[in-house]
mmCIF file of C-alpha atoms and ligand atoms in Angstrom:
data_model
loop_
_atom_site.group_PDB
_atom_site.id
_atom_site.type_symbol
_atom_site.label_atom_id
_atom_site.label_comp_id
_atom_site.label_asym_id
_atom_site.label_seq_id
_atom_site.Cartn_x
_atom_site.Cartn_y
_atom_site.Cartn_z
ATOM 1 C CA UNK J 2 0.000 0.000 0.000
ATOM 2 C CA UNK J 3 1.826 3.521 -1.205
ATOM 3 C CA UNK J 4 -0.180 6.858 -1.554
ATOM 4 C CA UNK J 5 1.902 10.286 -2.273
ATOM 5 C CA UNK J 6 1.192 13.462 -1.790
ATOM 6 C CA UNK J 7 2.650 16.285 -3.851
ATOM 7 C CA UNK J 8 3.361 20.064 -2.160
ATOM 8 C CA UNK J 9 4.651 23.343 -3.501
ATOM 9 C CA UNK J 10 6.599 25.167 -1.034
ATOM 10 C CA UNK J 11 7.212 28.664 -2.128
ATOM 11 C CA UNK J 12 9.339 29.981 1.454
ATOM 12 C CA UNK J 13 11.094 28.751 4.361
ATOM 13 C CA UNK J 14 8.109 29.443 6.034
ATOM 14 C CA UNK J 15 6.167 27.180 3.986
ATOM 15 C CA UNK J 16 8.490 24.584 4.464
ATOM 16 C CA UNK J 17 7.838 24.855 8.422
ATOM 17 C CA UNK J 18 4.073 25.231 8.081
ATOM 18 C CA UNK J 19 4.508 21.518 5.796
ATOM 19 C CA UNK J 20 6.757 20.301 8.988
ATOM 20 C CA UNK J 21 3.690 21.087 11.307
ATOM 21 C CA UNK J 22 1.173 19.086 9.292
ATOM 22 C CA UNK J 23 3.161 16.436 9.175
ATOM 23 C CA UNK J 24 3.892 16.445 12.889
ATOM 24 C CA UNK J 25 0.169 15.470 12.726
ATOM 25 C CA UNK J 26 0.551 12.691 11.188
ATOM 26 C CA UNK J 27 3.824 10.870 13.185
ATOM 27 C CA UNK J 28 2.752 9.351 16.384
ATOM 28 C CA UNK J 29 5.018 7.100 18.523
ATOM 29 C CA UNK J 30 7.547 4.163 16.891
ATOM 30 C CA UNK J 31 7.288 6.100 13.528
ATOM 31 C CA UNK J 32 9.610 6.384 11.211
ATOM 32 C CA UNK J 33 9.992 9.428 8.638
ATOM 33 C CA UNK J 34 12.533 9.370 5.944
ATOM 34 C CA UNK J 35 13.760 12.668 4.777
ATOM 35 C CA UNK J 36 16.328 12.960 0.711
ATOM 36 C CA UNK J 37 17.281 15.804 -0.849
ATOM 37 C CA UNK J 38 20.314 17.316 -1.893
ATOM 38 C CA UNK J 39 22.229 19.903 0.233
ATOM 39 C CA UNK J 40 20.384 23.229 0.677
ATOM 40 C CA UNK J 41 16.779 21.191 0.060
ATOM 41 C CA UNK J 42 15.867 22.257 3.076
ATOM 42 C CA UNK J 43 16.410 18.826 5.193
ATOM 43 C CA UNK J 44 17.618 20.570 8.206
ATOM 44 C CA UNK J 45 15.128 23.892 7.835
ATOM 45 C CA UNK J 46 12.440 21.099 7.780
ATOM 46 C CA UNK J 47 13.561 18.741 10.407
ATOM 47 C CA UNK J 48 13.857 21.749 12.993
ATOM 48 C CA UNK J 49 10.449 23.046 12.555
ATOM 49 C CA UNK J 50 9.144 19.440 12.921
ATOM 50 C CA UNK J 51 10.979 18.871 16.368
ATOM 51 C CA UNK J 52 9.713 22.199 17.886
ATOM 52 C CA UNK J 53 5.697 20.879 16.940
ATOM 53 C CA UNK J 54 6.757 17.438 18.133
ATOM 54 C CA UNK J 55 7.847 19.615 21.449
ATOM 55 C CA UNK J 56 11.369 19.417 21.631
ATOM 56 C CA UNK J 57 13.085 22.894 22.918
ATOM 57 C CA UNK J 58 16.293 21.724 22.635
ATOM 58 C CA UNK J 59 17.988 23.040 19.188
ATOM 59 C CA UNK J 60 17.962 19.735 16.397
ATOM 60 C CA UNK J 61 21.497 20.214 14.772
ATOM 61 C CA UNK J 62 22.570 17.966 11.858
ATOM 62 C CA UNK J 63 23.915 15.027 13.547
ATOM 63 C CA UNK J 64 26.976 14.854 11.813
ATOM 64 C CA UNK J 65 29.258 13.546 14.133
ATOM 65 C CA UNK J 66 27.073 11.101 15.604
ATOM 66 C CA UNK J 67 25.150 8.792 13.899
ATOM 67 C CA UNK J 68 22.024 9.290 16.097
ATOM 68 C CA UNK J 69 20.799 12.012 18.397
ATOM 69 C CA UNK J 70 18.131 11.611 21.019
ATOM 70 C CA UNK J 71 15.927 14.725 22.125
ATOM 71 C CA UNK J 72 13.182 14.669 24.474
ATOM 72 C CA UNK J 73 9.966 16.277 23.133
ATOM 73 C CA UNK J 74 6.578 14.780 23.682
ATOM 74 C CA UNK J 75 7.989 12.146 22.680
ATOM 75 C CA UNK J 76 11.233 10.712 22.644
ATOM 76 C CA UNK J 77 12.644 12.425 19.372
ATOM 77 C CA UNK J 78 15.515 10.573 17.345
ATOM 78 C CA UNK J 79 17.452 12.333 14.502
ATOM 79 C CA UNK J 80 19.751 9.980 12.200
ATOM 80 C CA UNK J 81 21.921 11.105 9.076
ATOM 81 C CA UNK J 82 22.872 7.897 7.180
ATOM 82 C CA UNK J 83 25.362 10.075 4.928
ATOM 83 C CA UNK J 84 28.524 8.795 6.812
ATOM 84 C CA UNK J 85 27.466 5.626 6.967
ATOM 85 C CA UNK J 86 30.926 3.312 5.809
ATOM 86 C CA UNK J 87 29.062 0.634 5.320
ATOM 87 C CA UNK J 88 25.082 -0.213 4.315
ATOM 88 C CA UNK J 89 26.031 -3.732 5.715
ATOM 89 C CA UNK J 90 26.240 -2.476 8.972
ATOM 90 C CA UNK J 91 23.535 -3.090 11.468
ATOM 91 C CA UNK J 92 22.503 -0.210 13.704
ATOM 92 C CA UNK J 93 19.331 -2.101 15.407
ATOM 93 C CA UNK J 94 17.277 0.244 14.333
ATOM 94 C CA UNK J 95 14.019 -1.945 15.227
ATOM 95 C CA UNK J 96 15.035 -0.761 19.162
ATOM 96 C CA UNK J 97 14.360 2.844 17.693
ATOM 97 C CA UNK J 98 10.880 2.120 16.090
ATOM 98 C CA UNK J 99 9.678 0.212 19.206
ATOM 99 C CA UNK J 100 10.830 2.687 21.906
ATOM 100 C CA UNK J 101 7.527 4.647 21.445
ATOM 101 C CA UNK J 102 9.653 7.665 19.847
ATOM 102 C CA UNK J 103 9.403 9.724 16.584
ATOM 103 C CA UNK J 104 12.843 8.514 14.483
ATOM 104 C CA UNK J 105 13.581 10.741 11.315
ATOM 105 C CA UNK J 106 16.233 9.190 9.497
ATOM 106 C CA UNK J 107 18.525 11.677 6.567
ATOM 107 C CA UNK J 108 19.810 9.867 4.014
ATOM 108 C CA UNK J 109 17.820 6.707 4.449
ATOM 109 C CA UNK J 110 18.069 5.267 1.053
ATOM 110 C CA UNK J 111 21.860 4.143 2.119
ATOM 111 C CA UNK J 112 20.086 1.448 4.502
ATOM 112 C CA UNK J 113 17.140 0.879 2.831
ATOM 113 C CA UNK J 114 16.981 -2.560 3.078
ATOM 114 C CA UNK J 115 16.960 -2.050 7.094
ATOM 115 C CA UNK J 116 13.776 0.046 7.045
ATOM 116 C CA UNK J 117 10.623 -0.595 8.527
ATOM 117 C CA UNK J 118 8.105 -1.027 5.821
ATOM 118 C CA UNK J 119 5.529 1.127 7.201
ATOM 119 C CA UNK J 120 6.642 4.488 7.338
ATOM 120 C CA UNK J 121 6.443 8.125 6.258
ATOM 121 C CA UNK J 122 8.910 9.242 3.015
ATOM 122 C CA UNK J 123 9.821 12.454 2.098
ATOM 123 C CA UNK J 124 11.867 13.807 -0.828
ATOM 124 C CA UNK J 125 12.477 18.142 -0.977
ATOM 125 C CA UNK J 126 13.775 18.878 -4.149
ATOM 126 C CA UNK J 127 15.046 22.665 -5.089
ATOM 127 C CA UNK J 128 13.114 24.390 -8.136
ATOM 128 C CA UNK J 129 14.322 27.890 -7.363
ATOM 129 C CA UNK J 130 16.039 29.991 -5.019
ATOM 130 C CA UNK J 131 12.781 29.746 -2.439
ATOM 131 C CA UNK J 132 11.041 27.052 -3.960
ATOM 132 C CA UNK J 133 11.259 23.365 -3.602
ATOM 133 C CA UNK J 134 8.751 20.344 -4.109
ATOM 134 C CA UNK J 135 7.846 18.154 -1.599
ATOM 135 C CA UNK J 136 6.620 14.867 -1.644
ATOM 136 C CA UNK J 137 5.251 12.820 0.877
ATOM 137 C CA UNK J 138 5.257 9.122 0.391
ATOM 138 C CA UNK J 139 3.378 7.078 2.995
ATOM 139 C CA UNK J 140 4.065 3.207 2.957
ATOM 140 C CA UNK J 141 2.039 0.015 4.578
ATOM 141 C CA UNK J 142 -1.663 0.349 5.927
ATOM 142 C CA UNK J 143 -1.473 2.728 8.615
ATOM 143 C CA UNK J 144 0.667 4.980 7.485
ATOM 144 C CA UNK J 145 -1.376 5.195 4.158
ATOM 145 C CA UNK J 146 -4.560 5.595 6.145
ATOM 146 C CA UNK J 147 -3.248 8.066 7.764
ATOM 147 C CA UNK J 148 -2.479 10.254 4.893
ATOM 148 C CA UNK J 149 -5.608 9.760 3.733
ATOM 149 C CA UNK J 150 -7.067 10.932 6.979
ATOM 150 C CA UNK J 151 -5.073 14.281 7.434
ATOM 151 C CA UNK J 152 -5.507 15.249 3.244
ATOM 152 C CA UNK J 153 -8.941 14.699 2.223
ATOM 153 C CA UNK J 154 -11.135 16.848 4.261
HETATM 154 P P1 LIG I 14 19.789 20.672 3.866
HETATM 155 O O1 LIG I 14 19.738 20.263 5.309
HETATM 156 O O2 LIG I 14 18.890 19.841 2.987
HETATM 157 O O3 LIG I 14 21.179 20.735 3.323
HETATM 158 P P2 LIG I 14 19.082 23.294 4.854
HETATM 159 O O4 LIG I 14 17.757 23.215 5.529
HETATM 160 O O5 LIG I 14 20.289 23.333 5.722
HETATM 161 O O6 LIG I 14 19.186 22.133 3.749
HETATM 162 O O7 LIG I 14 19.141 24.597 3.935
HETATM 163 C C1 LIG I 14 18.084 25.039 3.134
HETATM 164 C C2 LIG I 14 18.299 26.528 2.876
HETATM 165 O O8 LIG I 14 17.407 26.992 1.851
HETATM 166 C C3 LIG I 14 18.004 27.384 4.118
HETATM 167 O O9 LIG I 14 18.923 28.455 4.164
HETATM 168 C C4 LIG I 14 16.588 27.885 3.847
HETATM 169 O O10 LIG I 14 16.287 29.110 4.488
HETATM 170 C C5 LIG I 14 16.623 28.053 2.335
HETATM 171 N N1 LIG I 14 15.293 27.977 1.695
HETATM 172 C C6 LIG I 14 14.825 28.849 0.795
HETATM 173 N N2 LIG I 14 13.595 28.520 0.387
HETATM 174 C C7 LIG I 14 13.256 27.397 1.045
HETATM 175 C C8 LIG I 14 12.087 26.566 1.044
HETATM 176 N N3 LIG I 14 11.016 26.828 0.278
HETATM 177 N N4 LIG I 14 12.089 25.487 1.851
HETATM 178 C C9 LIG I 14 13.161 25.208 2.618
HETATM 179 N N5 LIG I 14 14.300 25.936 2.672
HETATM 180 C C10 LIG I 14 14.353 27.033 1.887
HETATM 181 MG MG1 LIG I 15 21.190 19.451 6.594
#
């Protein structure tokens, strides 16, 4: 089960209005993929989706470590698969997506094949200095439903 959803974003600000909506949508032991080449707008988005998920501790690119933990509502875990050595390497990710947290994972498609198949996608793609597309992918039954839910009212 797949179902997309294509937005415009025309400003930052849109881009942090998206990050709210989609806050709706993650609820605990999901997982939210974020691609996009640098400047998308990866870390713009992933900032203003902490602060509605309640964390009040700045979300930094978690570049030296593989995974950071915040506290928000919710336990809030930020991973960047870009240094990754090596996709065969196992990171036990399941312990993330059954802690009851919100895990958004940069870079995912580098350990793709150790993703959960329900989950949230996203790819931000740059179309002009303050526009990008976004598109939302949501994977498996509930995360489908889901969609569904929040986008046709
Ligand atoms: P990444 O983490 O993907 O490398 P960043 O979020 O660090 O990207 O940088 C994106 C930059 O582009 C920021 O300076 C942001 O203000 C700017 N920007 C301009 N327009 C947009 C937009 N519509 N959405 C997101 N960022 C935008
Ligand atoms: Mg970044």
């Amino acid at each position: 089960m797949i179902e997309s959803r294509l937005f415009i974003s025309e400003s930052t600000e849109d881009t942090e209005r998206l990050a709210g909506m989609i806050a709706g949508l993650l609820g605990p032991n999901d997982l939210l993929t974020l691609e996009g080449d640098l400047g998308a707008g990866k870390t713009t988005f992933t900032k203003a989706l902490a602060a509605c998920l309640g964390v009040r501790e700045t979300v930094n690119s978690p570049t030296f470590t593989i995974m950071k933990e915040y506290a928000g509502r919710l336990p809030f875990y930020h991973m960047d698969a870009y240094r990754i050595e090596s996709e065969e390497e196992e990171f036990g990710l399941d312990e993330y997506f059954q802690s009851g947290g919100v895990t958004v994972i940069e870079w995912a498609s580098r350990i793709s094949d150790q993703l959960p198949e329900e989950r949230f996608d996203l790819v931000l793609t740059y179309t002009g200095p303050d526009s990008r597309e976004i598109e939302l992918t949501a994977r498996g039954k509930r995360c489908t439903e889901r969609l569904k839910e929040i986008t046709e009212t």
